[in-house]
Amino acid sequence: GGAAMPLIPDIDAFEERAAVMQYEGGLSRSRAEDRAAQAQGFRDAAHFREVLADYLLTGRLGGGDG
C-alpha cells in the first residue's frame, strides 16, 4: 500500500460526538472523548490533542505516529 494519509483533527466533530456520547450514551467525559477521537482514526483523545497541538504549532500535519 501507499503512505498513510495524515490524520486531520476535526474539532467540531470531536466536540459534538463526545457530547452526544456523554449525554445520550451515559459515558464519562474522558471515555466519550476517547471514542470521539477513535471515530476520526486517532488512538484516543490524548493522541487527538497531540496531533492538533502539533498542527497548531507547526502549521503542518504529520503522520500522527509520534
Coordinates of N, CA, C and O in Angstrom, one line a residue:
G1 N 0.8 -1.2 0.0 CA 0.0 0.0 0.0 C 0.8 1.2 0.0 O 2.0 1.2 0.1
G2 N 0.2 2.4 -0.1 CA 0.8 3.7 -0.2 C 1.1 4.2 1.2 O 0.8 3.5 2.2
A3 N 1.6 5.4 1.3 CA 1.8 6.0 2.6 C 0.4 6.3 3.2 O -0.5 6.6 2.6
A4 N 0.4 6.3 4.5 CA -0.8 6.6 5.3 C -1.1 8.1 5.2 O -0.2 8.9 5.2
M5 N -2.4 8.4 5.0 CA -2.8 9.8 5.0 C -2.6 10.3 6.4 O -2.9 9.6 7.4
P6 N -2.2 11.6 6.5 CA -2.2 12.2 7.8 C -3.6 12.3 8.4 O -4.5 12.5 7.7
L7 N -3.6 12.1 9.7 CA -4.9 12.3 10.4 C -5.2 13.7 10.6 O -4.3 14.5 10.9
I8 N -6.4 14.2 10.3 CA -6.7 15.6 10.4 C -7.8 15.7 11.5 O -8.9 15.3 11.4
P9 N -7.3 16.4 12.6 CA -8.3 16.6 13.7 C -9.4 17.5 13.3 O -9.2 18.6 12.8
D10 N -10.7 17.0 13.5 CA -11.9 17.9 13.3 C -12.4 18.2 14.6 O -13.1 17.4 15.3
I11 N -12.1 19.4 15.1 CA -12.5 19.8 16.4 C -14.0 19.8 16.6 O -14.6 19.3 17.6
D12 N -14.8 20.4 15.7 CA -16.2 20.4 15.8 C -16.8 19.1 15.9 O -17.7 18.8 16.7
A13 N -16.4 18.2 15.0 CA -17.0 16.8 15.0 C -16.6 16.1 16.3 O -17.4 15.4 16.9
F14 N -15.3 16.3 16.8 CA -14.9 15.7 18.0 C -15.7 16.2 19.2 O -16.3 15.3 20.0
E15 N -15.9 17.5 19.4 CA -16.7 18.0 20.5 C -18.2 17.5 20.4 O -18.8 17.2 21.4
E16 N -18.7 17.6 19.2 CA -20.2 17.2 19.1 C -20.3 15.7 19.4 O -21.2 15.3 20.1
R17 N -19.5 14.9 18.8 CA -19.6 13.4 19.1 C -19.4 13.1 20.5 O -20.1 12.3 21.1
A18 N -18.4 13.7 21.2 CA -18.1 13.5 22.6 C -19.3 13.9 23.4 O -19.7 13.1 24.3
A19 N -19.9 15.0 23.1 CA -21.1 15.5 23.9 C -22.2 14.5 23.8 O -22.9 14.2 24.8
V20 N -22.5 14.1 22.5 CA -23.6 13.1 22.3 C -23.4 11.9 23.1 O -24.3 11.3 23.8
M21 N -22.2 11.3 23.0 CA -21.9 10.1 23.7 C -21.9 10.2 25.2 O -22.3 9.3 25.9
Q22 N -21.6 11.4 25.7 CA -21.6 11.6 27.1 C -23.0 11.7 27.6 O -23.4 11.1 28.6
Y23 N -23.8 12.6 27.0 CA -25.2 12.8 27.5 C -26.2 11.8 27.1 O -27.1 11.5 27.9
E24 N -26.1 11.3 25.9 CA -27.1 10.3 25.4 C -26.6 8.9 25.7 O -27.4 8.0 25.8
G25 N -25.3 8.7 25.7 CA -24.8 7.4 25.9 C -24.4 7.0 27.3 O -24.1 5.9 27.6
G26 N -24.4 8.1 28.1 CA -24.1 7.9 29.5 C -22.6 7.6 29.8 O -22.3 7.1 30.9
L27 N -21.7 7.9 28.9 CA -20.3 7.7 29.1 C -19.7 8.8 29.9 O -20.2 10.0 29.9
S28 N -18.6 8.6 30.6 CA -17.8 9.6 31.2 C -17.3 10.5 30.1 O -17.1 10.1 29.0
R29 N -16.9 11.8 30.5 CA -16.4 12.7 29.5 C -15.1 12.2 28.9 O -15.0 12.2 27.7
S30 N -14.2 11.6 29.7 CA -13.0 11.1 29.2 C -13.2 9.9 28.2 O -12.5 9.9 27.1
R31 N -14.1 9.0 28.5 CA -14.4 7.9 27.7 C -15.0 8.4 26.4 O -14.7 7.9 25.3
A32 N -16.0 9.3 26.5 CA -16.6 9.9 25.3 C -15.6 10.5 24.4 O -15.7 10.4 23.2
E33 N -14.7 11.3 25.0 CA -13.7 11.9 24.1 C -12.8 10.9 23.5 O -12.4 11.1 22.3
D34 N -12.4 9.8 24.2 CA -11.6 8.8 23.6 C -12.4 8.2 22.4 O -11.8 8.0 21.3
R35 N -13.6 7.9 22.5 CA -14.4 7.3 21.5 C -14.5 8.3 20.3 O -14.5 7.9 19.1
A36 N -14.7 9.6 20.6 CA -14.9 10.6 19.5 C -13.6 10.7 18.7 O -13.6 10.8 17.5
A37 N -12.4 10.6 19.4 CA -11.1 10.6 18.8 C -10.9 9.4 17.9 O -10.4 9.5 16.8
Q38 N -11.3 8.2 18.4 CA -11.1 7.0 17.7 C -12.0 7.0 16.4 O -11.6 6.4 15.4
A39 N -13.1 7.7 16.5 CA -14.0 7.7 15.3 C -13.3 8.5 14.2 O -13.6 8.3 13.0
Q40 N -12.3 9.3 14.5 CA -11.6 10.0 13.5 C -10.2 9.3 13.1 O -9.4 9.8 12.4
G41 N -10.0 8.1 13.8 CA -8.8 7.4 13.4 C -7.7 7.5 14.4 O -6.6 7.0 14.2
F42 N -7.9 8.3 15.5 CA -6.8 8.5 16.5 C -6.9 7.4 17.5 O -7.9 6.8 17.7
R43 N -5.8 7.2 18.2 CA -5.8 6.2 19.3 C -6.7 6.5 20.4 O -7.4 5.6 20.9
D44 N -6.7 7.8 20.8 CA -7.5 8.2 22.0 C -7.5 9.8 22.0 O -6.9 10.4 21.1
A45 N -8.2 10.4 22.9 CA -8.3 11.8 23.0 C -6.9 12.5 23.1 O -6.7 13.5 22.6
A46 N -6.0 11.8 23.9 CA -4.7 12.4 24.1 C -3.9 12.5 22.7 O -3.3 13.5 22.4
H47 N -4.1 11.4 21.9 CA -3.4 11.4 20.6 C -4.1 12.5 19.7 O -3.3 13.2 19.0
F48 N -5.4 12.6 19.8 CA -6.1 13.7 19.0 C -5.5 15.1 19.4 O -5.1 15.8 18.5
R49 N -5.4 15.3 20.7 CA -4.9 16.6 21.1 C -3.4 16.8 20.7 O -3.0 17.9 20.4
E50 N -2.7 15.8 20.8 CA -1.2 15.8 20.4 C -1.1 16.2 19.0 O -0.3 17.1 18.6
V51 N -1.8 15.6 18.1 CA -1.7 15.9 16.7 C -2.2 17.3 16.4 O -1.7 18.1 15.6
L52 N -3.3 17.7 17.1 CA -3.9 19.0 16.9 C -2.9 20.1 17.4 O -2.7 21.1 16.7
A53 N -2.3 19.9 18.5 CA -1.3 20.9 19.0 C -0.1 21.0 18.1 O 0.3 22.1 17.9
D54 N 0.3 19.9 17.6 CA 1.5 19.9 16.7 C 1.1 20.7 15.4 O 1.9 21.5 14.9
Y55 N -0.1 20.5 14.9 CA -0.5 21.2 13.8 C -0.6 22.7 14.0 O -0.2 23.5 13.2
L56 N -1.2 23.1 15.2 CA -1.3 24.5 15.5 C 0.1 25.1 15.7 O 0.3 26.3 15.3
L57 N 1.1 24.4 16.2 CA 2.4 24.9 16.4 C 3.2 25.0 15.1 O 3.9 26.0 14.8
T58 N 3.0 24.0 14.2 CA 3.9 24.0 13.0 C 3.2 24.3 11.7 O 3.9 24.6 10.7
G59 N 1.9 24.3 11.7 CA 1.1 24.5 10.5 C 1.1 23.3 9.6 O 0.7 23.4 8.5
R60 N 1.7 22.2 10.1 CA 1.7 21.0 9.2 C 1.1 19.8 9.9 O 1.1 19.8 11.2
L61 N 0.6 18.9 9.2 CA 0.1 17.7 9.7 C 1.1 16.6 9.5 O 1.6 16.4 8.4
G62 N 1.5 15.9 10.6 CA 2.4 14.8 10.5 C 1.7 13.6 10.2 O 0.5 13.6 9.9
G63 N 2.4 12.5 10.3 CA 1.7 11.2 10.1 C 0.9 10.7 11.3 O 0.2 9.8 11.2
G64 N 1.0 11.4 12.4 CA 0.3 11.1 13.6 C 0.9 10.0 14.4 O 0.3 9.4 15.3
D65 N 2.1 9.6 14.0 CA 2.8 8.5 14.7 C 3.7 8.8 15.8 O 4.3 8.0 16.5
G66 N 3.9 10.1 16.1 CA 4.9 10.3 17.1 C 4.9 11.7 17.6 O 5.5 12.1 18.5

